[in-house]
Short mmCIF file of C-alpha atoms in Angstrom, two decimals:
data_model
loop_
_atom_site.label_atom_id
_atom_site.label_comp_id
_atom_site.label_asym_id
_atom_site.label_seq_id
_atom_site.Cartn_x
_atom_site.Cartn_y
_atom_site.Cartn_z
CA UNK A 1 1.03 -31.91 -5.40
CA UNK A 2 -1.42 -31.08 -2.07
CA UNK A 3 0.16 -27.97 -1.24
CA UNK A 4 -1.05 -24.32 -2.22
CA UNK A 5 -0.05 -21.07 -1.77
CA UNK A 6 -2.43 -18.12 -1.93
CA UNK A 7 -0.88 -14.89 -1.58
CA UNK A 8 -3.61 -12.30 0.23
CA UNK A 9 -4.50 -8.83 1.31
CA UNK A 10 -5.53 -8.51 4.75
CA UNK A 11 -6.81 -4.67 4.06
CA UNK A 12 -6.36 -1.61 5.52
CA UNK A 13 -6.69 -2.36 9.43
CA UNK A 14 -10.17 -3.16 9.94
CA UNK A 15 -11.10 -6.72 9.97
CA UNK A 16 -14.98 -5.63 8.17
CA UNK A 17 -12.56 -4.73 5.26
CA UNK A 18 -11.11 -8.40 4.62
CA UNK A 19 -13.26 -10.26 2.49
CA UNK A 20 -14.77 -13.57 2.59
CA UNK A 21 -12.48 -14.88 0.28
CA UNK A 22 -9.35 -14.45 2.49
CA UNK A 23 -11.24 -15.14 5.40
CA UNK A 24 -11.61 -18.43 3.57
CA UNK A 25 -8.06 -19.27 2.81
CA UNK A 26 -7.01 -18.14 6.19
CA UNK A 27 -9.44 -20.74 7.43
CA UNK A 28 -7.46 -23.22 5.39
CA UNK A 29 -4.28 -22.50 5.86
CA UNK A 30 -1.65 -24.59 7.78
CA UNK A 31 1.14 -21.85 7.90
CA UNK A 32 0.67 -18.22 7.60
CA UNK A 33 3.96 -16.05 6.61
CA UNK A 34 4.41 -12.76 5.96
CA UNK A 35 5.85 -9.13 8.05
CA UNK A 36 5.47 -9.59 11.85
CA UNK A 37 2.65 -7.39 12.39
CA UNK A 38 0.74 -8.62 9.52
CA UNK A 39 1.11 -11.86 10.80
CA UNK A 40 -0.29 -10.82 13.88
CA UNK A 41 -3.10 -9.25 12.57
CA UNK A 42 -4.17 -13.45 12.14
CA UNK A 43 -5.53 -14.87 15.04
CA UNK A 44 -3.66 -17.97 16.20
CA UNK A 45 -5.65 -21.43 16.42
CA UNK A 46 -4.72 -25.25 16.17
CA UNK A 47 -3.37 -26.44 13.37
CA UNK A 48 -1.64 -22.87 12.10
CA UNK A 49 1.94 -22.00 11.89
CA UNK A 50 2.73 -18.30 11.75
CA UNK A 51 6.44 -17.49 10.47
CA UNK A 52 6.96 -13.54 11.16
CA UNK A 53 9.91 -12.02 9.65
CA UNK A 54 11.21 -8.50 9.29
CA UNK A 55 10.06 -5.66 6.76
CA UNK A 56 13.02 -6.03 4.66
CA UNK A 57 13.01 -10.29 4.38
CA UNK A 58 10.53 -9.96 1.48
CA UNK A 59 12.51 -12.13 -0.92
CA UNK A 60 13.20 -14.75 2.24
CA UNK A 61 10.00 -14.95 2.68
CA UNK A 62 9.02 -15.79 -0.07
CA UNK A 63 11.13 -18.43 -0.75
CA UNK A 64 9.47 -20.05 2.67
CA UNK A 65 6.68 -19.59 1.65
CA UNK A 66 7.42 -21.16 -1.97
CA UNK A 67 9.25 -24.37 -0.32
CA UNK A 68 6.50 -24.79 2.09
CA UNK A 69 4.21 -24.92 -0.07
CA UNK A 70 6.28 -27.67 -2.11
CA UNK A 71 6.74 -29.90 0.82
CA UNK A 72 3.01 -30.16 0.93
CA UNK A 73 1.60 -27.33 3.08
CA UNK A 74 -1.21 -24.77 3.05
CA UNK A 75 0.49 -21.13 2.50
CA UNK A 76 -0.83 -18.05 2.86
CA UNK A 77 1.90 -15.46 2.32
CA UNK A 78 -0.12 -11.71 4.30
CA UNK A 79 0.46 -8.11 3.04
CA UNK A 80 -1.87 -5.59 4.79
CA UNK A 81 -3.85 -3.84 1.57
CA UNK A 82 -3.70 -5.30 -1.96
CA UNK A 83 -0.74 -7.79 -2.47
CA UNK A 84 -0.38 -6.48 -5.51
CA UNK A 85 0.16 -3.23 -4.67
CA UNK A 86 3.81 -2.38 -2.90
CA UNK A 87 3.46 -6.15 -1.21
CA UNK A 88 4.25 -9.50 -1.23
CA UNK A 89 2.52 -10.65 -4.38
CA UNK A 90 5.70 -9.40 -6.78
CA UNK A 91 8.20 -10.61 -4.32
CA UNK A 92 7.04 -14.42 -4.59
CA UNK A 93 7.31 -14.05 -8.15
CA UNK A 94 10.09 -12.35 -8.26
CA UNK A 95 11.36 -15.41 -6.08
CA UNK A 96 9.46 -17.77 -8.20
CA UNK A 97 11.40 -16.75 -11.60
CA UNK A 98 14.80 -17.38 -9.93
CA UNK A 99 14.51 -20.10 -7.54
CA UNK A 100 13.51 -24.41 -8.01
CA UNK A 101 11.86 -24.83 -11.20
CA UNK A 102 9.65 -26.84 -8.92
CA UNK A 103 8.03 -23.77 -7.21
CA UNK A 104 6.40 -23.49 -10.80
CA UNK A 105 4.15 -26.19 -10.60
CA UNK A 106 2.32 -25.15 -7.73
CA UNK A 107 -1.17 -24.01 -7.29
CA UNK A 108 -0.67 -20.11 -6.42
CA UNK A 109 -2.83 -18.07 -6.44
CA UNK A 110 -3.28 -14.13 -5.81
CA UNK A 111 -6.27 -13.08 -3.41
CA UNK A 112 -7.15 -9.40 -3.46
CA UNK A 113 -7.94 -7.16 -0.55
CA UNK A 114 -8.78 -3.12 0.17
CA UNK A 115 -5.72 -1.08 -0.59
CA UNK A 116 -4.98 1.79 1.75
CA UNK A 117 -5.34 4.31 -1.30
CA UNK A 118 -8.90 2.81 -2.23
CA UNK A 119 -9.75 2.95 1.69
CA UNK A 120 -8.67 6.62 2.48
CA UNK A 121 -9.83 8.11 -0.91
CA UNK A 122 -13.48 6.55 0.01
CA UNK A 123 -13.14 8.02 3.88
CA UNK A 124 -13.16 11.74 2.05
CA UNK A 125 -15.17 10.82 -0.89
CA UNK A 126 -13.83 10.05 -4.41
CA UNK A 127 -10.70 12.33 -4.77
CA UNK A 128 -9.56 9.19 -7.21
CA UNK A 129 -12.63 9.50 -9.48
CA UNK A 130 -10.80 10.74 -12.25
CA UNK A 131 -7.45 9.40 -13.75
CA UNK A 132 -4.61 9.24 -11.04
CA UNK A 133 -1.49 7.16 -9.99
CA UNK A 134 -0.16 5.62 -7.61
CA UNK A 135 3.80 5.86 -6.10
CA UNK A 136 5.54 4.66 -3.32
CA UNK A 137 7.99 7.18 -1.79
CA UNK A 138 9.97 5.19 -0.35
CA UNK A 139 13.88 4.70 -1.70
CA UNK A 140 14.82 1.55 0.01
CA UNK A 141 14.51 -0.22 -3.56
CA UNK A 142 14.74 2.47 -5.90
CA UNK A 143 16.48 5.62 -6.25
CA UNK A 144 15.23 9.11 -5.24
CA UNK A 145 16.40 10.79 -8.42
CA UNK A 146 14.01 8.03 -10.10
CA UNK A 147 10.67 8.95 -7.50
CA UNK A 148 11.49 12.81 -8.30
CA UNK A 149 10.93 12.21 -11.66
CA UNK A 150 8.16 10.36 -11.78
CA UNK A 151 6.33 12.74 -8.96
CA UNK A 152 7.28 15.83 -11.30
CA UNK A 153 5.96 13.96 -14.08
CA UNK A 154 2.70 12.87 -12.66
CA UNK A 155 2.17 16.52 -11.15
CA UNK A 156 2.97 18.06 -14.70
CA UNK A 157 0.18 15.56 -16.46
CA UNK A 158 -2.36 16.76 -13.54
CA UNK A 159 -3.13 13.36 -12.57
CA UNK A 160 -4.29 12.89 -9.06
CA UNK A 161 -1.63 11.00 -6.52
CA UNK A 162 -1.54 8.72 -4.23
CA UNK A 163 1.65 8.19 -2.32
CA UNK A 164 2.37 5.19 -0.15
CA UNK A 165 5.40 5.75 2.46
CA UNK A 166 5.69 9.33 2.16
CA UNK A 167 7.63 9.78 5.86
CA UNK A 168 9.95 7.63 8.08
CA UNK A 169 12.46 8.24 11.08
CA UNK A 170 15.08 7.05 8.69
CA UNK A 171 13.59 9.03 5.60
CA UNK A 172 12.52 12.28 6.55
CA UNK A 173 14.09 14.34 4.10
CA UNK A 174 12.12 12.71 0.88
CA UNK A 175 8.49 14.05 1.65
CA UNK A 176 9.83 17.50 2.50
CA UNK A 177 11.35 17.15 -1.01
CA UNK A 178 8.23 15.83 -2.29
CA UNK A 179 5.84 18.75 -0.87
CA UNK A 180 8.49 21.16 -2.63
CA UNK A 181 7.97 19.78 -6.00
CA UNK A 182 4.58 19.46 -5.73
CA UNK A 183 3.88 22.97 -5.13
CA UNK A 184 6.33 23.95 -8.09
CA UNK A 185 3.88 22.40 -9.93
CA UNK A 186 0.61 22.32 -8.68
CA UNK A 187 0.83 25.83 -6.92
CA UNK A 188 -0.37 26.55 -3.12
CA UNK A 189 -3.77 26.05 -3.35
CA UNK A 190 -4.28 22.48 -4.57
CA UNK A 191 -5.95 19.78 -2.41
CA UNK A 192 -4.07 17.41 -0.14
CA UNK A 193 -5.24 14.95 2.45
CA UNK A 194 -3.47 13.11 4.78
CA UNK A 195 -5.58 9.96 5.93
CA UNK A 196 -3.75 8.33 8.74
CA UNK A 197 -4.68 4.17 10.01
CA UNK A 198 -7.71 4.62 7.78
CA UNK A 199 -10.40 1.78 9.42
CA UNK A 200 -8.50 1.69 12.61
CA UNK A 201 -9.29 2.92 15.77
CA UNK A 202 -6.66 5.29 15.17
CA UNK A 203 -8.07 7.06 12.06
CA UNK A 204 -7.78 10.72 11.29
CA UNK A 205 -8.27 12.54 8.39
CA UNK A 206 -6.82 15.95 7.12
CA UNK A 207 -7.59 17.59 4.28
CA UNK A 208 -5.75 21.02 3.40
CA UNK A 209 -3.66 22.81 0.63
CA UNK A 210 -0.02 22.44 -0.39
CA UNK A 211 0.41 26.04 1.23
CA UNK A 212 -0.20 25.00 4.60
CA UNK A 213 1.01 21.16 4.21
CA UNK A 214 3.62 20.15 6.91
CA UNK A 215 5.58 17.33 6.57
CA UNK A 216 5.19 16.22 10.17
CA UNK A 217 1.67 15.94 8.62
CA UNK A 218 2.93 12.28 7.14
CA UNK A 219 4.74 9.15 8.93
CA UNK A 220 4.58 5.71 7.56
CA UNK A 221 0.88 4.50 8.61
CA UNK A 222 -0.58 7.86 6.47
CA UNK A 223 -1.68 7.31 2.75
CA UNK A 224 -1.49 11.17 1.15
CA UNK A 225 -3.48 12.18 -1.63
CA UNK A 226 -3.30 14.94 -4.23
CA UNK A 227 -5.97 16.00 -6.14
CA UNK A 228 -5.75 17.00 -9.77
CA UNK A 229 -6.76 20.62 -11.10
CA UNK A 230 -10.21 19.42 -11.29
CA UNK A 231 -10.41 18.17 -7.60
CA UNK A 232 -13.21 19.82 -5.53
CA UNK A 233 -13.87 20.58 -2.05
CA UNK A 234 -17.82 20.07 -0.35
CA UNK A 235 -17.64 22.10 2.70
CA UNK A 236 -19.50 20.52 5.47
CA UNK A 237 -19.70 19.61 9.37
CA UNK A 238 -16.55 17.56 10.31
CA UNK A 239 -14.31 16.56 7.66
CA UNK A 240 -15.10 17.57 4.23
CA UNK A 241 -15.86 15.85 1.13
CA UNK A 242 -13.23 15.43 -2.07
CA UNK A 243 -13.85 14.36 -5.26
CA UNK A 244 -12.72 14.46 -8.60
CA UNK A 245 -15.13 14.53 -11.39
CA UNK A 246 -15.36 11.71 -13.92
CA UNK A 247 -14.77 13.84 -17.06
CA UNK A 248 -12.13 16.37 -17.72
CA UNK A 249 -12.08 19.75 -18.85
#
């Protein structure tokens, strides 16, 4: 069977932050498919076909990709980030465990790339240097009641958090919701930084309390952190520096 089908992260926004690896398989690659603007974010050439598709086409896609792939071409399925993290890596398997038994004899592969939570916890510091998890806020596939619950539970074991989605046009009741429990829990004065197109010409980076968090502070391009108890603040020219200290009290 000649065809492949890597699955890749493209990183955060800046094209320093895709490594060789991708670069490699990009290089390769006789169709790229993935979300529009991903798919844009490769440049076109001779030789490439790039299928764009809409944010919500993730199983689709993947199934293109899949039967591509079968027929004989060289895939690469983008996600901006890590594909493994909120992307297109569990949505071609998901697709792979239900669809042609054939899909499973392919060469796929998984190619990692710089998450937007690794990217803006290094553009403060290390606010992640302790134990900490990772949700999405987003209910398009899940239900709030379930994201509430895990929140409150990650805020009660004072692990620091990393939210991905936090604020939409068509969700922007959940993070308002979010910044309520949080300070239930955590109190006013705990550590949160919104890092906005981290790597991008559009970068900017907050960092403030719970008290004075907004939500307007948030919209779908901003990874939000909370620190843990043990998260500290270096005061310094510009934006400070967070981190979280390796060992625990």
């Amino acid at each position: 069977m000649s065809g492949w089908l890597k699955i890749v992260g493209l990183g955060p926004g800046s094209e320093a932050m895709i490594t060789p690896e991708v670069t490699a398989a990009l290089q390769e690659a006789t169709d790229v498919v993935g979300y529009v603007p991903y798919v844009n974010r490769v440049a076109p050439r001779d030789g490439l076909v790039r299928h764009g598709s809409d944010n919500r086409e993730e199983i689709r896609r993947a199934e293109q990709a899949l039967q591509l792939a079968l027929e004989g071409h060289r895939v690469v399925v983008v996600s901006s980030g890590d594909p493994g993290v909120f992307a297109m890596a569990a949505a071609v398997f998901e697709a792979l465990e239900a669809g042609d038994a054939q899909w499973r004899a392919l060469d796929i592969q998984v190619l990692p790339g710089i998450s937007a939570m690794l990217a803006a916890s290094a553009s403060v510091g290390a606010p992640l240097g302790h134990d900490f998890c990772c949700i999405n806020l987003s209910d398009n596939l899940k239900p709030w009641a379930l994201i509430e619950k895990r929140l409150r539970l990650a805020a009660e074991a004072d692990f620091a958090m990393a939210f991905y989605n936090p604020r939409s046009i068509a969700r922007p009741v959940g993070f308002e919701r979010t910044l309520e429990v949080l300070r239930e829990v955590c109190g006013l004065d705990r550590l949160i930084i919104f890092a906005r197109a981290v790597s991008t010409p559009e970068e900017s980076v907050r960092v403030t309390t719970l008290g004075e968090a907004t939500p307007d502070m948030a919209d779908m391009r901003t990874l939000v952190i909370v620190g843990s108890q043990q998260t500290r603040l270096i005061e310094r020219a510009g934006v400070p520096l967070v981190y979280t200290p390796r060992s625990a009290d």
